[in-house]
PDB file of C-alpha atoms in Angstrom:
ATOM      1  CA  UNK A   1     -50.536 -71.587  43.361  1.00 46.00           C
ATOM      2  CA  UNK A   2     -48.935 -69.806  46.366  1.00 42.00           C
ATOM      3  CA  UNK A   3     -49.927 -72.683  48.651  1.00 43.00           C
ATOM      4  CA  UNK A   4     -48.397 -75.189  46.207  1.00 43.00           C
ATOM      5  CA  UNK A   5     -45.121 -73.249  46.060  1.00 46.00           C
ATOM      6  CA  UNK A   6     -45.044 -73.041  49.860  1.00 41.00           C
ATOM      7  CA  UNK A   7     -45.615 -76.798  50.164  1.00 47.00           C
ATOM      8  CA  UNK A   8     -42.769 -77.537  47.733  1.00 51.00           C
ATOM      9  CA  UNK A   9     -40.439 -75.192  49.649  1.00 48.00           C
ATOM     10  CA  UNK A  10     -41.291 -76.917  52.929  1.00 47.00           C
ATOM     11  CA  UNK A  11     -40.519 -80.336  51.431  1.00 52.00           C
ATOM     12  CA  UNK A  12     -37.087 -79.074  50.395  1.00 49.00           C
ATOM     13  CA  UNK A  13     -36.368 -77.284  53.670  1.00 46.00           C
ATOM     14  CA  UNK A  14     -37.787 -79.785  56.165  1.00 50.00           C
ATOM     15  CA  UNK A  15     -34.628 -81.903  56.507  1.00 51.00           C
ATOM     16  CA  UNK A  16     -32.540 -78.791  57.128  1.00 47.00           C
ATOM     17  CA  UNK A  17     -35.028 -77.338  59.610  1.00 43.00           C
ATOM     18  CA  UNK A  18     -35.087 -80.564  61.627  1.00 47.00           C
ATOM     19  CA  UNK A  19     -31.298 -80.960  61.413  1.00 51.00           C
ATOM     20  CA  UNK A  20     -30.074 -77.407  61.888  1.00 47.00           C
ATOM     21  CA  UNK A  21     -26.644 -78.700  62.947  1.00 54.00           C
ATOM     22  CA  UNK A  22     -25.402 -81.601  60.831  1.00 61.00           C
ATOM     23  CA  UNK A  23     -22.986 -83.939  62.670  1.00 60.00           C
ATOM     24  CA  UNK A  24     -19.827 -84.535  60.654  1.00 55.00           C
ATOM     25  CA  UNK A  25     -20.284 -88.273  61.157  1.00 58.00           C
ATOM     26  CA  UNK A  26     -23.577 -88.143  59.215  1.00 68.00           C
ATOM     27  CA  UNK A  27     -21.915 -86.846  56.029  1.00 73.00           C
ATOM     28  CA  UNK A  28     -20.888 -89.553  53.549  1.00 70.00           C
ATOM     29  CA  UNK A  29     -20.046 -88.305  50.063  1.00 75.00           C
ATOM     30  CA  UNK A  30     -19.429 -91.863  48.794  1.00 79.00           C
ATOM     31  CA  UNK A  31     -22.874 -93.364  49.537  1.00 88.00           C
ATOM     32  CA  UNK A  32     -24.538 -94.225  46.203  1.00 94.00           C
ATOM     33  CA  UNK A  33     -27.470 -96.400  45.120  1.00 94.00           C
ATOM     34  CA  UNK A  34     -28.104 -97.947  41.715  1.00 97.00           C
ATOM     35  CA  UNK A  35     -31.635 -99.114  40.864  1.00 96.00           C
ATOM     36  CA  UNK A  36     -33.034-101.126  37.952  1.00 97.00           C
ATOM     37  CA  UNK A  37     -36.531-102.461  37.478  1.00 97.00           C
ATOM     38  CA  UNK A  38     -39.847-102.466  35.644  1.00 98.00           C
ATOM     39  CA  UNK A  39     -42.117 -99.461  35.085  1.00 98.00           C
ATOM     40  CA  UNK A  40     -45.879 -99.621  34.611  1.00 97.00           C
ATOM     41  CA  UNK A  41     -46.970 -96.404  32.866  1.00 97.00           C
ATOM     42  CA  UNK A  42     -50.591 -95.202  33.161  1.00 95.00           C
ATOM     43  CA  UNK A  43     -51.251 -91.992  31.157  1.00 93.00           C
ATOM     44  CA  UNK A  44     -54.161 -89.726  32.103  1.00 86.00           C
ATOM     45  CA  UNK A  45     -57.076 -89.879  29.633  1.00 78.00           C
ATOM     46  CA  UNK A  46     -58.648 -86.553  30.660  1.00 73.00           C
ATOM     47  CA  UNK A  47     -57.567 -84.322  27.776  1.00 64.00           C
ATOM     48  CA  UNK A  48     -58.950 -81.687  25.448  1.00 69.00           C
ATOM     49  CA  UNK A  49     -60.523 -82.484  22.083  1.00 72.00           C
ATOM     50  CA  UNK A  50     -58.881 -82.304  18.682  1.00 75.00           C
ATOM     51  CA  UNK A  51     -59.613 -78.978  16.994  1.00 70.00           C
ATOM     52  CA  UNK A  52     -59.023 -77.094  13.795  1.00 63.00           C
ATOM     53  CA  UNK A  53     -56.403 -74.368  13.994  1.00 57.00           C
ATOM     54  CA  UNK A  54     -59.180 -71.766  13.508  1.00 51.00           C
ATOM     55  CA  UNK A  55     -62.462 -73.704  13.468  1.00 53.00           C
ATOM     56  CA  UNK A  56     -63.781 -76.900  15.056  1.00 59.00           C
ATOM     57  CA  UNK A  57     -65.092 -79.810  13.036  1.00 68.00           C
ATOM     58  CA  UNK A  58     -68.392 -80.984  14.540  1.00 70.00           C
ATOM     59  CA  UNK A  59     -67.456 -84.663  14.108  1.00 74.00           C
ATOM     60  CA  UNK A  60     -64.350 -84.161  16.273  1.00 78.00           C
ATOM     61  CA  UNK A  61     -65.906 -81.726  18.733  1.00 74.00           C
ATOM     62  CA  UNK A  62     -65.889 -83.164  22.287  1.00 74.00           C
ATOM     63  CA  UNK A  63     -63.845 -86.201  21.250  1.00 81.00           C
ATOM     64  CA  UNK A  64     -61.624 -87.558  24.035  1.00 82.00           C
ATOM     65  CA  UNK A  65     -58.431 -89.564  24.078  1.00 85.00           C
ATOM     66  CA  UNK A  66     -58.221 -93.084  25.397  1.00 89.00           C
ATOM     67  CA  UNK A  67     -54.524 -93.886  25.902  1.00 92.00           C
ATOM     68  CA  UNK A  68     -53.336 -97.471  26.273  1.00 94.00           C
ATOM     69  CA  UNK A  69     -51.104 -98.325  29.269  1.00 96.00           C
ATOM     70  CA  UNK A  70     -47.719 -99.973  28.801  1.00 97.00           C
ATOM     71  CA  UNK A  71     -44.865-101.664  30.669  1.00 97.00           C
ATOM     72  CA  UNK A  72     -41.191-100.755  30.224  1.00 98.00           C
ATOM     73  CA  UNK A  73     -37.965-100.638  32.266  1.00 98.00           C
ATOM     74  CA  UNK A  74     -36.168 -98.011  34.350  1.00 98.00           C
ATOM     75  CA  UNK A  75     -32.733 -97.290  35.765  1.00 98.00           C
ATOM     76  CA  UNK A  76     -31.674 -94.676  38.317  1.00 97.00           C
ATOM     77  CA  UNK A  77     -28.717 -93.495  40.368  1.00 96.00           C
ATOM     78  CA  UNK A  78     -29.023 -91.972  43.835  1.00 96.00           C
ATOM     79  CA  UNK A  79     -26.408 -89.964  45.732  1.00 95.00           C
ATOM     80  CA  UNK A  80     -27.264 -89.913  49.455  1.00 93.00           C
ATOM     81  CA  UNK A  81     -24.730 -87.684  51.238  1.00 92.00           C
ATOM     82  CA  UNK A  82     -26.915 -87.449  54.373  1.00 91.00           C
ATOM     83  CA  UNK A  83     -29.101 -90.087  56.055  1.00 87.00           C
ATOM     84  CA  UNK A  84     -32.259 -88.087  55.317  1.00 90.00           C
ATOM     85  CA  UNK A  85     -31.334 -86.533  51.937  1.00 94.00           C
ATOM     86  CA  UNK A  86     -30.754 -87.988  48.473  1.00 95.00           C
ATOM     87  CA  UNK A  87     -30.456 -86.726  44.902  1.00 96.00           C
ATOM     88  CA  UNK A  88     -31.804 -89.131  42.269  1.00 98.00           C
ATOM     89  CA  UNK A  89     -31.576 -89.226  38.484  1.00 97.00           C
ATOM     90  CA  UNK A  90     -34.232 -91.575  37.076  1.00 98.00           C
ATOM     91  CA  UNK A  91     -34.698 -92.664  33.467  1.00 98.00           C
ATOM     92  CA  UNK A  92     -37.898 -94.417  32.356  1.00 98.00           C
ATOM     93  CA  UNK A  93     -37.344 -96.075  28.976  1.00 97.00           C
ATOM     94  CA  UNK A  94     -39.567 -96.305  25.895  1.00 95.00           C
ATOM     95  CA  UNK A  95     -43.240 -97.000  26.506  1.00 96.00           C
ATOM     96  CA  UNK A  96     -45.572 -97.564  23.534  1.00 96.00           C
ATOM     97  CA  UNK A  97     -49.144 -96.249  23.621  1.00 95.00           C
ATOM     98  CA  UNK A  98     -52.058 -96.692  21.239  1.00 95.00           C
ATOM     99  CA  UNK A  99     -54.658 -93.914  20.924  1.00 92.00           C
ATOM    100  CA  UNK A 100     -58.418 -94.256  20.567  1.00 91.00           C
ATOM    101  CA  UNK A 101     -60.753 -91.293  19.939  1.00 87.00           C
ATOM    102  CA  UNK A 102     -63.964 -91.582  21.939  1.00 86.00           C
ATOM    103  CA  UNK A 103     -67.267 -89.731  21.277  1.00 82.00           C
ATOM    104  CA  UNK A 104     -66.591 -89.878  17.544  1.00 82.00           C
ATOM    105  CA  UNK A 105     -69.796 -89.052  15.613  1.00 76.00           C
ATOM    106  CA  UNK A 106     -68.830 -89.621  11.990  1.00 76.00           C
ATOM    107  CA  UNK A 107     -69.814 -93.298  11.824  1.00 71.00           C
ATOM    108  CA  UNK A 108     -73.361 -94.311  12.861  1.00 69.00           C
ATOM    109  CA  UNK A 109     -73.427 -97.118  15.395  1.00 66.00           C
ATOM    110  CA  UNK A 110     -69.867 -96.464  16.582  1.00 72.00           C
ATOM    111  CA  UNK A 111     -68.591 -93.912  19.066  1.00 81.00           C
ATOM    112  CA  UNK A 112     -64.815 -94.401  18.694  1.00 87.00           C
ATOM    113  CA  UNK A 113     -62.091 -94.649  16.068  1.00 89.00           C
ATOM    114  CA  UNK A 114     -58.543 -96.005  16.189  1.00 92.00           C
ATOM    115  CA  UNK A 115     -56.435 -92.862  15.914  1.00 92.00           C
ATOM    116  CA  UNK A 116     -52.722 -93.646  16.122  1.00 94.00           C
ATOM    117  CA  UNK A 117     -49.789 -94.401  18.366  1.00 95.00           C
ATOM    118  CA  UNK A 118     -46.717 -92.855  19.981  1.00 95.00           C
ATOM    119  CA  UNK A 119     -43.716 -93.775  22.142  1.00 96.00           C
ATOM    120  CA  UNK A 120     -42.435 -91.850  25.153  1.00 96.00           C
ATOM    121  CA  UNK A 121     -39.460 -91.836  27.522  1.00 97.00           C
ATOM    122  CA  UNK A 122     -38.680 -89.563  30.448  1.00 97.00           C
ATOM    123  CA  UNK A 123     -35.809 -88.346  32.627  1.00 97.00           C
ATOM    124  CA  UNK A 124     -36.441 -87.133  36.175  1.00 97.00           C
ATOM    125  CA  UNK A 125     -34.223 -85.300  38.659  1.00 97.00           C
ATOM    126  CA  UNK A 126     -35.507 -85.745  42.231  1.00 98.00           C
ATOM    127  CA  UNK A 127     -34.550 -84.407  45.642  1.00 97.00           C
ATOM    128  CA  UNK A 128     -35.599 -87.162  48.076  1.00 97.00           C
ATOM    129  CA  UNK A 129     -36.275 -86.922  51.800  1.00 96.00           C
ATOM    130  CA  UNK A 130     -35.760 -90.209  53.691  1.00 94.00           C
ATOM    131  CA  UNK A 131     -37.931 -90.731  56.756  1.00 92.00           C
ATOM    132  CA  UNK A 132     -36.003 -93.382  58.720  1.00 90.00           C
ATOM    133  CA  UNK A 133     -32.507 -94.132  59.958  1.00 84.00           C
ATOM    134  CA  UNK A 134     -29.966 -95.782  57.657  1.00 83.00           C
ATOM    135  CA  UNK A 135     -29.930 -98.948  59.792  1.00 82.00           C
ATOM    136  CA  UNK A 136     -33.675 -99.548  59.415  1.00 87.00           C
ATOM    137  CA  UNK A 137     -34.691-102.339  57.071  1.00 89.00           C
ATOM    138  CA  UNK A 138     -37.395-100.117  55.567  1.00 91.00           C
ATOM    139  CA  UNK A 139     -36.251 -96.860  53.919  1.00 92.00           C
ATOM    140  CA  UNK A 140     -39.372 -94.883  52.862  1.00 96.00           C
ATOM    141  CA  UNK A 141     -38.835 -91.599  51.017  1.00 97.00           C
ATOM    142  CA  UNK A 142     -40.686 -88.765  49.314  1.00 97.00           C
ATOM    143  CA  UNK A 143     -39.262 -86.731  46.439  1.00 97.00           C
ATOM    144  CA  UNK A 144     -40.020 -83.720  44.269  1.00 97.00           C
ATOM    145  CA  UNK A 145     -38.254 -82.716  41.111  1.00 96.00           C
ATOM    146  CA  UNK A 146     -38.106 -81.868  37.420  1.00 97.00           C
ATOM    147  CA  UNK A 147     -39.199 -84.028  34.476  1.00 97.00           C
ATOM    148  CA  UNK A 148     -38.304 -84.048  30.782  1.00 97.00           C
ATOM    149  CA  UNK A 149     -40.507 -86.219  28.541  1.00 97.00           C
ATOM    150  CA  UNK A 150     -39.657 -87.049  24.946  1.00 96.00           C
ATOM    151  CA  UNK A 151     -42.292 -88.205  22.419  1.00 95.00           C
ATOM    152  CA  UNK A 152     -41.464 -89.967  19.144  1.00 93.00           C
ATOM    153  CA  UNK A 153     -42.504 -92.756  16.727  1.00 92.00           C
ATOM    154  CA  UNK A 154     -45.855 -90.985  16.451  1.00 91.00           C
ATOM    155  CA  UNK A 155     -48.043 -92.229  13.631  1.00 93.00           C
ATOM    156  CA  UNK A 156     -51.666 -92.233  12.411  1.00 95.00           C
ATOM    157  CA  UNK A 157     -53.505 -95.538  12.054  1.00 95.00           C
ATOM    158  CA  UNK A 158     -55.041 -96.351   8.629  1.00 94.00           C
ATOM    159  CA  UNK A 159     -58.567 -96.012  10.068  1.00 93.00           C
ATOM    160  CA  UNK A 160     -58.103 -92.321  10.870  1.00 92.00           C
ATOM    161  CA  UNK A 161     -56.213 -91.740   7.614  1.00 94.00           C
ATOM    162  CA  UNK A 162     -59.222 -93.141   5.725  1.00 92.00           C
ATOM    163  CA  UNK A 163     -61.531 -90.836   7.677  1.00 90.00           C
ATOM    164  CA  UNK A 164     -59.487 -87.737   6.799  1.00 90.00           C
ATOM    165  CA  UNK A 165     -59.504 -88.512   3.102  1.00 91.00           C
ATOM    166  CA  UNK A 166     -62.957 -90.118   2.869  1.00 89.00           C
ATOM    167  CA  UNK A 167     -64.624 -87.147   4.571  1.00 85.00           C
ATOM    168  CA  UNK A 168     -63.051 -84.734   2.089  1.00 87.00           C
ATOM    169  CA  UNK A 169     -60.961 -82.978   4.746  1.00 88.00           C
ATOM    170  CA  UNK A 170     -57.644 -84.151   3.269  1.00 92.00           C
ATOM    171  CA  UNK A 171     -56.409 -84.805  -0.260  1.00 93.00           C
ATOM    172  CA  UNK A 172     -53.616 -87.115   0.908  1.00 93.00           C
ATOM    173  CA  UNK A 173     -52.111 -88.848   3.962  1.00 94.00           C
ATOM    174  CA  UNK A 174     -51.819 -86.853   7.191  1.00 94.00           C
ATOM    175  CA  UNK A 175     -48.942 -86.667   9.665  1.00 94.00           C
ATOM    176  CA  UNK A 176     -49.209 -86.938  13.465  1.00 93.00           C
ATOM    177  CA  UNK A 177     -46.650 -85.117  15.637  1.00 92.00           C
ATOM    178  CA  UNK A 178     -46.098 -84.594  19.382  1.00 92.00           C
ATOM    179  CA  UNK A 179     -43.578 -82.201  20.947  1.00 90.00           C
ATOM    180  CA  UNK A 180     -41.429 -82.821  24.041  1.00 93.00           C
ATOM    181  CA  UNK A 181     -42.318 -81.347  27.437  1.00 95.00           C
ATOM    182  CA  UNK A 182     -40.828 -80.055  30.695  1.00 96.00           C
ATOM    183  CA  UNK A 183     -42.743 -80.285  33.967  1.00 95.00           C
ATOM    184  CA  UNK A 184     -42.731 -81.049  37.665  1.00 96.00           C
ATOM    185  CA  UNK A 185     -42.715 -84.561  39.118  1.00 97.00           C
ATOM    186  CA  UNK A 186     -43.184 -86.134  42.542  1.00 97.00           C
ATOM    187  CA  UNK A 187     -42.689 -89.593  43.973  1.00 97.00           C
ATOM    188  CA  UNK A 188     -43.364 -91.726  47.037  1.00 97.00           C
ATOM    189  CA  UNK A 189     -41.215 -94.809  47.429  1.00 97.00           C
ATOM    190  CA  UNK A 190     -39.513 -97.305  49.701  1.00 96.00           C
ATOM    191  CA  UNK A 191     -36.285 -99.323  49.699  1.00 95.00           C
ATOM    192  CA  UNK A 192     -36.431-102.503  51.817  1.00 94.00           C
ATOM    193  CA  UNK A 193     -33.177-104.157  52.876  1.00 91.00           C
ATOM    194  CA  UNK A 194     -33.010-107.898  52.253  1.00 90.00           C
ATOM    195  CA  UNK A 195     -31.112-108.475  55.492  1.00 82.00           C
ATOM    196  CA  UNK A 196     -27.998-107.707  57.532  1.00 80.00           C
ATOM    197  CA  UNK A 197     -24.365-108.483  56.876  1.00 75.00           C
ATOM    198  CA  UNK A 198     -23.639-109.457  53.263  1.00 74.00           C
ATOM    199  CA  UNK A 199     -27.247-108.838  52.157  1.00 79.00           C
ATOM    200  CA  UNK A 200     -27.330-105.351  53.682  1.00 82.00           C
ATOM    201  CA  UNK A 201     -26.304-103.763  50.382  1.00 88.00           C
ATOM    202  CA  UNK A 202     -29.274-105.257  48.484  1.00 93.00           C
ATOM    203  CA  UNK A 203     -32.719-103.676  48.696  1.00 94.00           C
ATOM    204  CA  UNK A 204     -36.101-104.148  47.021  1.00 96.00           C
ATOM    205  CA  UNK A 205     -37.560-100.897  45.651  1.00 97.00           C
ATOM    206  CA  UNK A 206     -41.111 -99.742  44.954  1.00 97.00           C
ATOM    207  CA  UNK A 207     -42.161 -96.208  44.001  1.00 98.00           C
ATOM    208  CA  UNK A 208     -45.194 -94.354  42.653  1.00 98.00           C
ATOM    209  CA  UNK A 209     -44.405 -91.330  40.451  1.00 97.00           C
ATOM    210  CA  UNK A 210     -46.654 -88.569  39.145  1.00 97.00           C
ATOM    211  CA  UNK A 211     -45.415 -86.519  36.177  1.00 95.00           C
ATOM    212  CA  UNK A 212     -46.799 -83.234  34.829  1.00 94.00           C
ATOM    213  CA  UNK A 213     -46.394 -83.665  31.048  1.00 93.00           C
ATOM    214  CA  UNK A 214     -48.215 -81.298  28.659  1.00 89.00           C
ATOM    215  CA  UNK A 215     -46.877 -81.527  25.096  1.00 90.00           C
ATOM    216  CA  UNK A 216     -48.715 -80.186  22.057  1.00 87.00           C
ATOM    217  CA  UNK A 217     -50.071 -82.669  19.507  1.00 88.00           C
ATOM    218  CA  UNK A 218     -51.198 -81.951  15.970  1.00 89.00           C
ATOM    219  CA  UNK A 219     -52.297 -83.652  12.763  1.00 91.00           C
ATOM    220  CA  UNK A 220     -51.131 -81.927   9.572  1.00 92.00           C
ATOM    221  CA  UNK A 221     -52.762 -82.932   6.281  1.00 93.00           C
ATOM    222  CA  UNK A 222     -52.841 -81.634   2.673  1.00 94.00           C
ATOM    223  CA  UNK A 223     -55.879 -79.826   1.230  1.00 92.00           C
ATOM    224  CA  UNK A 224     -56.684 -78.295  -2.157  1.00 90.00           C
ATOM    225  CA  UNK A 225     -55.497 -74.926  -0.820  1.00 88.00           C
ATOM    226  CA  UNK A 226     -52.328 -76.138   0.882  1.00 91.00           C
ATOM    227  CA  UNK A 227     -52.233 -77.610   4.379  1.00 90.00           C
ATOM    228  CA  UNK A 228     -54.548 -77.621   7.395  1.00 88.00           C
ATOM    229  CA  UNK A 229     -54.116 -79.023  10.859  1.00 87.00           C
ATOM    230  CA  UNK A 230     -55.917 -80.343  13.919  1.00 87.00           C
ATOM    231  CA  UNK A 231     -54.337 -79.681  17.286  1.00 83.00           C
ATOM    232  CA  UNK A 232     -54.713 -80.642  20.928  1.00 81.00           C
ATOM    233  CA  UNK A 233     -53.194 -79.902  24.303  1.00 77.00           C
ATOM    234  CA  UNK A 234     -52.006 -83.424  24.958  1.00 82.00           C
ATOM    235  CA  UNK A 235     -51.946 -83.704  28.762  1.00 85.00           C
ATOM    236  CA  UNK A 236     -50.684 -87.240  29.369  1.00 90.00           C
ATOM    237  CA  UNK A 237     -49.732 -86.570  33.045  1.00 92.00           C
ATOM    238  CA  UNK A 238     -48.822 -90.246  33.640  1.00 95.00           C
ATOM    239  CA  UNK A 239     -48.750 -92.188  36.883  1.00 96.00           C
ATOM    240  CA  UNK A 240     -45.833 -94.645  36.910  1.00 97.00           C
ATOM    241  CA  UNK A 241     -45.349 -97.594  39.243  1.00 98.00           C
ATOM    242  CA  UNK A 242     -41.716 -98.709  39.553  1.00 98.00           C
ATOM    243  CA  UNK A 243     -40.720-102.098  40.962  1.00 97.00           C
ATOM    244  CA  UNK A 244     -37.095-103.160  41.079  1.00 96.00           C
ATOM    245  CA  UNK A 245     -33.936-103.881  42.999  1.00 96.00           C
ATOM    246  CA  UNK A 246     -31.419-101.476  44.553  1.00 95.00           C
ATOM    247  CA  UNK A 247     -27.729-101.957  45.292  1.00 94.00           C
ATOM    248  CA  UNK A 248     -26.034 -99.672  47.856  1.00 91.00           C
ATOM    249  CA  UNK A 249     -22.318 -98.923  47.426  1.00 87.00           C
TER     250      UNK A 249
END
């Protein structure tokens, strides 16, 4: 953990260490970028199993999530007051994901069950370090920052609802819920200028983003004694590939 914190500090401080004295001519408080494009969201499937609040059900023990990928859109604004430093606010819009439970033992001959679905969106605040001069056609950058992920439209599929009630666990329909999350994020990207002169302000953008997202997920269902629940640490930790176009003001 100490090494990770040191690495993050060095990423933040490197531009200032290398440019101890900032020439006044390098400062431009009016340099802004606007980006729009497509996002390909790939959640991590390596998560913990569903569990009872107090006890584990053997049919759900060691079950694993399989989360479907999705494509959505993104928009971001970048303020670049120095040639090597930028502050970016990135929004990745709704992505829809279906859930499959693997290693499911309740049905002979099958090892999975269609569980449910959810939607997610995220906002990221990055501090970016740019590696080349402003006049270069290629503008690679690396960024670290803070992520907020929101989860909604979560729902159980009929197949899992039938399992809950058919197995005698529930006396009625269950409800699936996921909380929001805060976490760290990092990105590696590049802006490529389309040319000189009039086309200098237009750039093609590509970036790969990793997000630390760890919300809690639970299924609440009625029983003869009241309510019971299954819960999971829902570590989606998605990788996101952004492709789009950038305009420099």
